[in-house]
XYZ file of C-alpha atoms in Angstrom:
385
model
C 15.361 -35.019 -9.341
C 17.912 -34.776 -6.426
C 20.019 -32.278 -8.556
C 16.809 -30.142 -9.133
C 16.030 -30.181 -5.378
C 19.748 -29.264 -4.560
C 19.557 -26.419 -7.164
C 16.348 -25.108 -5.585
C 17.949 -25.146 -2.134
C 20.969 -23.126 -3.450
C 18.481 -20.624 -5.052
C 16.778 -20.299 -1.707
C 19.822 -19.150 0.203
C 20.013 -15.539 -1.369
C 16.240 -15.243 -0.918
C 16.600 -15.893 2.868
C 19.458 -13.356 3.289
C 17.314 -10.264 3.436
C 15.008 -11.888 6.054
C 17.982 -12.940 8.063
C 19.251 -9.285 7.989
C 15.874 -8.072 8.950
C 15.607 -10.520 11.847
C 19.154 -9.486 13.179
C 18.018 -5.930 12.967
C 14.730 -6.644 14.752
C 16.455 -8.562 17.445
C 18.943 -5.722 17.967
C 16.063 -3.321 18.337
C 13.980 -5.451 20.673
C 16.519 -7.322 22.918
C 19.537 -5.107 23.107
C 20.177 -1.533 24.352
C 20.905 -0.219 20.843
C 17.564 1.651 20.555
C 17.796 3.238 23.989
C 21.336 4.315 23.301
C 20.368 5.809 19.851
C 17.544 7.706 21.439
C 19.923 9.919 23.627
C 22.540 10.481 21.030
C 23.004 13.616 18.899
C 20.666 14.250 15.916
C 23.282 13.087 13.390
C 23.684 9.678 14.951
C 19.967 9.326 15.314
C 19.446 10.155 11.636
C 22.246 7.710 10.810
C 20.557 4.821 12.530
C 17.227 5.749 11.028
C 18.855 5.656 7.526
C 20.426 2.356 8.250
C 17.185 0.704 9.404
C 15.346 2.305 6.442
C 17.891 0.545 4.291
C 17.090 -2.777 5.826
C 13.338 -2.141 5.399
C 13.912 -1.354 1.772
C 16.029 -4.462 1.234
C 13.344 -6.545 2.795
C 10.642 -4.800 0.807
C 12.442 -5.590 -2.443
C 12.571 -9.337 -1.368
C 8.824 -9.208 -0.528
C 7.945 -7.536 -3.984
C 9.808 -10.234 -5.741
C 8.024 -13.051 -3.851
C 4.725 -11.210 -4.581
C 5.551 -11.388 -8.223
C 6.251 -15.078 -7.936
C 2.956 -15.785 -6.149
C 1.110 -13.742 -8.771
C 2.780 -15.821 -11.539
C 1.633 -19.007 -9.944
C -1.895 -18.175 -8.838
C -2.854 -15.456 -11.469
C -4.370 -12.087 -11.154
C -5.984 -10.649 -9.217
C -5.219 -13.331 -6.614
C -1.586 -12.506 -6.585
C -1.959 -8.889 -5.566
C -4.822 -9.825 -3.077
C -2.235 -11.944 -1.207
C 0.034 -9.011 -0.823
C -2.744 -6.660 0.210
C -4.152 -9.077 2.690
C -0.883 -9.625 4.430
C -0.146 -5.842 4.586
C -3.633 -5.008 5.906
C -3.437 -7.677 8.570
C -0.313 -6.349 10.008
C -1.323 -2.641 9.543
C -4.578 -3.255 11.416
C -2.551 -5.032 14.245
C -0.239 -2.081 14.561
C -3.137 0.404 14.857
C -4.856 -1.900 17.276
C -1.762 -2.211 19.458
C -1.259 1.578 19.497
C -4.880 2.180 20.587
C -4.813 -0.496 23.211
C -1.382 0.270 24.720
C -0.436 3.762 23.708
C -1.637 7.253 24.674
C -5.185 8.315 23.718
C -4.936 9.756 20.228
C -8.442 10.415 18.697
C -7.110 11.163 15.176
C -4.769 8.136 14.983
C -6.976 6.081 12.676
C -7.838 9.086 10.496
C -4.190 10.133 10.068
C -3.189 6.495 9.283
C -5.920 6.082 6.627
C -5.215 9.467 5.057
C -1.492 8.796 4.859
C -2.098 5.477 3.091
C -4.474 7.194 0.705
C -2.136 10.043 -0.182
C 1.007 7.914 -0.495
C -0.690 5.219 -2.640
C -2.902 7.388 -4.861
C -0.545 10.389 -5.395
C 3.170 9.453 -4.789
C 3.322 5.835 -5.873
C 0.628 5.738 -8.419
C 1.998 8.993 -9.968
C 5.454 7.323 -10.307
C 3.862 4.164 -11.709
C 1.847 6.188 -14.341
C 5.082 7.997 -15.484
C 7.077 4.716 -15.601
C 4.428 2.822 -17.530
C 3.938 5.804 -20.041
C 7.704 6.174 -20.651
C 8.046 2.528 -21.263
C 5.701 2.745 -24.193
C 6.647 6.311 -25.266
C 8.914 5.214 -28.141
C 6.167 3.192 -29.834
C 5.345 5.440 -32.789
C 5.662 5.418 -36.495
C 6.389 8.374 -38.964
C 6.305 10.729 -35.991
C 2.789 9.827 -35.029
C 1.825 7.960 -31.916
C -0.265 4.922 -32.325
C -2.712 5.229 -29.412
C -3.625 1.602 -29.466
C -0.121 0.787 -28.522
C -0.037 3.219 -25.486
C -0.182 1.509 -22.113
C -3.358 1.749 -20.120
C -5.404 -0.182 -17.418
C -8.208 -2.582 -17.867
C -10.627 0.401 -17.786
C -13.815 -1.218 -16.233
C -11.736 -2.819 -13.402
C -9.995 0.660 -12.654
C -13.367 2.418 -12.704
C -14.746 -0.028 -10.121
C -11.729 0.813 -7.781
C -12.409 4.581 -8.319
C -16.063 4.152 -7.395
C -15.272 2.345 -4.326
C -12.442 4.597 -3.158
C -14.117 7.810 -3.814
C -17.362 6.656 -2.036
C -15.734 5.270 1.046
C -13.199 8.006 1.456
C -15.841 10.708 1.333
C -18.080 8.736 3.761
C -15.367 7.971 6.249
C -13.162 11.060 6.010
C -15.314 14.024 4.811
C -18.993 13.577 5.842
C -18.172 13.178 9.526
C -17.122 16.905 9.510
C -20.762 17.787 8.752
C -22.413 15.437 11.131
C -25.055 17.180 13.408
C -25.300 14.242 15.772
C -22.009 15.046 17.652
C -19.944 18.180 18.490
C -16.730 16.521 16.964
C -15.855 15.401 13.547
C -17.618 11.984 14.045
C -21.070 10.363 13.824
C -23.337 9.092 16.685
C -23.004 5.571 17.727
C -25.952 4.360 15.622
C -24.536 6.028 12.416
C -21.111 4.537 13.207
C -22.661 1.091 13.345
C -24.277 1.598 9.937
C -21.046 2.928 8.466
C -19.141 -0.037 9.757
C -21.704 -2.532 8.383
C -21.610 -0.722 5.002
C -17.823 -0.570 4.879
C -17.609 -4.436 5.548
C -20.435 -5.131 3.295
C -19.062 -3.095 0.288
C -15.658 -4.762 0.771
C -17.180 -8.223 0.854
C -19.138 -7.590 -2.310
C -16.078 -6.271 -4.155
C -13.952 -9.217 -3.174
C -16.685 -11.574 -4.307
C -16.934 -9.773 -7.631
C -13.152 -9.489 -7.995
C -12.598 -13.214 -7.483
C -15.694 -14.452 -9.154
C -17.530 -13.496 -12.295
C -15.782 -10.194 -12.956
C -12.232 -11.454 -12.405
C -11.236 -10.602 -15.915
C -11.796 -6.851 -15.183
C -8.797 -6.966 -12.825
C -6.383 -8.565 -15.192
C -4.069 -6.914 -17.819
C -5.884 -6.194 -21.000
C -3.123 -7.976 -23.018
C -3.588 -11.132 -20.907
C -7.267 -11.452 -22.057
C -6.091 -12.398 -25.503
C -5.745 -16.223 -25.995
C -2.255 -17.334 -25.307
C -0.378 -20.567 -25.771
C 0.518 -23.040 -23.130
C 4.157 -22.071 -22.670
C 3.428 -20.686 -19.200
C 2.604 -24.228 -17.934
C 6.119 -24.774 -17.145
C 6.407 -21.679 -14.981
C 6.023 -23.483 -11.693
C 8.979 -25.724 -12.505
C 11.341 -22.828 -13.145
C 11.267 -21.238 -9.660
C 10.195 -21.557 -6.120
C 7.011 -23.642 -5.384
C 3.927 -21.739 -4.256
C 4.208 -22.570 -0.567
C 7.830 -21.400 -0.344
C 7.207 -18.111 -2.190
C 4.061 -17.392 -0.089
C 6.005 -18.164 3.210
C 8.887 -15.918 2.262
C 6.360 -13.174 1.431
C 4.388 -13.352 4.734
C 7.567 -13.649 6.833
C 9.189 -10.786 5.018
C 6.084 -8.571 5.458
C 5.911 -9.422 9.213
C 9.586 -8.463 9.775
C 9.171 -5.216 7.731
C 6.143 -4.071 9.713
C 7.686 -5.020 13.137
C 10.829 -2.957 12.254
C 8.749 -0.008 11.019
C 6.680 -0.067 14.238
C 9.886 -0.266 16.335
C 11.315 2.596 14.393
C 8.386 4.864 15.399
C 10.076 6.107 18.464
C 13.410 6.709 16.668
C 11.556 8.613 13.931
C 9.778 10.747 16.538
C 13.058 11.613 18.195
C 14.698 12.581 14.920
C 11.773 14.734 13.980
C 11.682 16.407 17.353
C 15.349 17.179 17.259
C 14.960 18.720 13.788
C 12.000 20.768 14.915
C 9.558 19.093 12.506
C 5.873 18.505 13.274
C 5.154 15.320 14.998
C 2.490 14.288 12.349
C 5.344 13.709 9.862
C 6.305 10.674 11.996
C 3.079 8.802 11.055
C 3.719 9.613 7.479
C 7.204 8.054 7.561
C 5.947 5.000 9.339
C 3.146 4.536 6.788
C 5.675 4.963 3.896
C 7.815 2.045 5.462
C 4.792 0.002 6.021
C 3.648 0.444 2.361
C 7.183 -0.008 0.918
C 6.626 -3.746 -0.147
C 3.435 -2.802 -2.034
C 4.929 0.285 -3.448
C 8.009 -1.599 -4.836
C 5.645 -4.338 -6.218
C 3.534 -1.697 -8.066
C 6.572 0.154 -9.396
C 8.129 -3.140 -10.627
C 4.819 -4.034 -12.314
C 4.454 -0.582 -13.985
C 8.025 -0.637 -15.272
C 7.116 -3.932 -16.983
C 3.972 -2.310 -18.519
C 1.528 -4.168 -16.211
C -0.556 -1.173 -15.198
C -3.621 -3.113 -14.001
C -1.444 -5.075 -11.620
C -0.038 -1.897 -10.186
C -3.688 -0.595 -9.805
C -4.619 -3.877 -8.120
C -1.864 -3.405 -5.579
C -2.275 0.288 -4.823
C -5.947 0.839 -5.212
C -6.628 -2.473 -3.612
C -4.632 -1.340 -0.542
C -6.572 1.933 -0.281
C -9.944 0.139 -0.613
C -8.952 -2.367 2.108
C -7.561 0.325 4.440
C -10.652 2.464 4.356
C -13.146 -0.357 4.436
C -11.424 -2.401 7.147
C -9.686 0.191 9.354
C -12.904 2.237 9.974
C -14.868 -0.645 11.600
C -11.969 -1.880 13.443
C -11.052 1.463 15.025
C -14.665 2.295 15.854
C -14.988 -0.986 17.752
C -11.664 -0.438 19.529
C -12.734 3.077 20.382
C -15.777 1.603 22.253
C -13.627 -0.960 23.954
C -10.983 1.450 25.132
C -13.464 4.332 25.655
C -11.441 6.550 23.275
C -13.089 9.047 21.048
C -12.251 8.429 17.410
C -12.237 11.481 15.144
C -12.726 10.567 11.476
C -13.191 13.915 9.729
C -10.206 15.538 8.044
C -8.878 19.096 8.537
C -10.157 21.520 5.730
C -6.957 21.642 3.762
C -6.810 17.788 3.755
C -10.244 17.637 2.473
C -9.324 19.833 -0.468
C -6.289 17.653 -1.182
C -8.360 14.564 -1.012
C -10.945 15.992 -3.349
C -8.179 16.981 -5.925
C -6.584 13.553 -5.500
C -9.867 11.790 -6.230
C -10.531 13.944 -9.244
C -7.014 13.090 -10.733
C -7.458 9.245 -9.862
C -10.266 8.966 -12.312
C -8.935 6.256 -14.773
C -7.655 7.105 -18.130
C -7.957 4.637 -21.084
C -4.340 5.443 -22.027
C -1.469 6.983 -20.087
C 0.720 9.763 -21.217
C 2.658 10.343 -18.039
C 1.228 13.851 -17.529
C -1.489 12.538 -15.231
C 1.269 10.821 -13.135
C 3.254 14.028 -12.910
C 0.116 15.909 -11.507
C -0.353 13.225 -8.884
C 3.422 13.568 -7.924
C 2.759 17.360 -7.667
C -0.045 16.820 -5.149
C 2.088 14.299 -3.252
C 4.904 16.957 -2.989
C 2.574 19.640 -1.696
C 0.990 17.202 0.771
C 4.504 16.450 2.177
C 5.348 20.119 2.282
C 2.115 20.845 4.296
C 3.171 18.100 6.746
C 6.486 19.710 7.319
C 5.343 23.451 7.295
């Protein structure tokens, strides 16, 4: 027993290294003059510092993704991905709230944040996951004919539920405000905002109840619904216990998001020096914050676990839209800040195209993923142009 405990402690050391590197980087940013020195340096040095910190974030994100996998192994789906989504959402809401409470008045902050999460998750990362999952099964054919039953695909009913929630909430929160007749800006009146907030929270509560209750099987891999043997009973003995994996997951996520927030000023400086639009800064910060979930989803897709990647990415989008809207509307009232929810015309078109392509397919060929990546590319180009 002592030898087993010693072995586990030795295995814990390499898992702690990314967190220690992240803490050192965070301490350097917060408590030394490194950030102030970087901000006044030439563009090349600023970009070098940005690349270095991004590398630290990616290292941490990889560690977080691994621990999310471990938690998912121990508690099963969809609970495993819910842990990751809940942790990221908590920190994401804290970042938006701190910016609204202490930063300059920015009426489009919440809208831009939500739309960035939607586009990154539903086009860039989901597109890559679709391609990886399809390629993994692409060689499964006989006599030159593809056996469609062997092609990878999601648990269709669960994926359709995500699609219904995402399309409804995105249109209500990000499109319909542009057509509101109760205000002169892209927002609703106070009474309609109250209804929107209650609906958003209610829908998410119903969804979570269904996902963790009677419809739990709709959010697990199709293959896992087949009766399996009890070989997995020993899984907990072969790695970290649940509490250690969960602790590493939460601490790693916290460090990632704090570094990403601290990097915001550095990103803005680099973008300004390069003459790029300031809106690109929010996109880059969103990418860094979503990095743990993105890596976890890509890792799942590369193993053929399409539903787990959908749970991670689509679950993040549902949580972002359903929880961010009520939070920022309340903060807007508290800080007496106008909150603009409606997207710009070209963004509404991109959102509509994204939602159309996000309709779940029973089997994946990879082409649907490529089209999502094309949308992501054009969205990034429009941010830069």
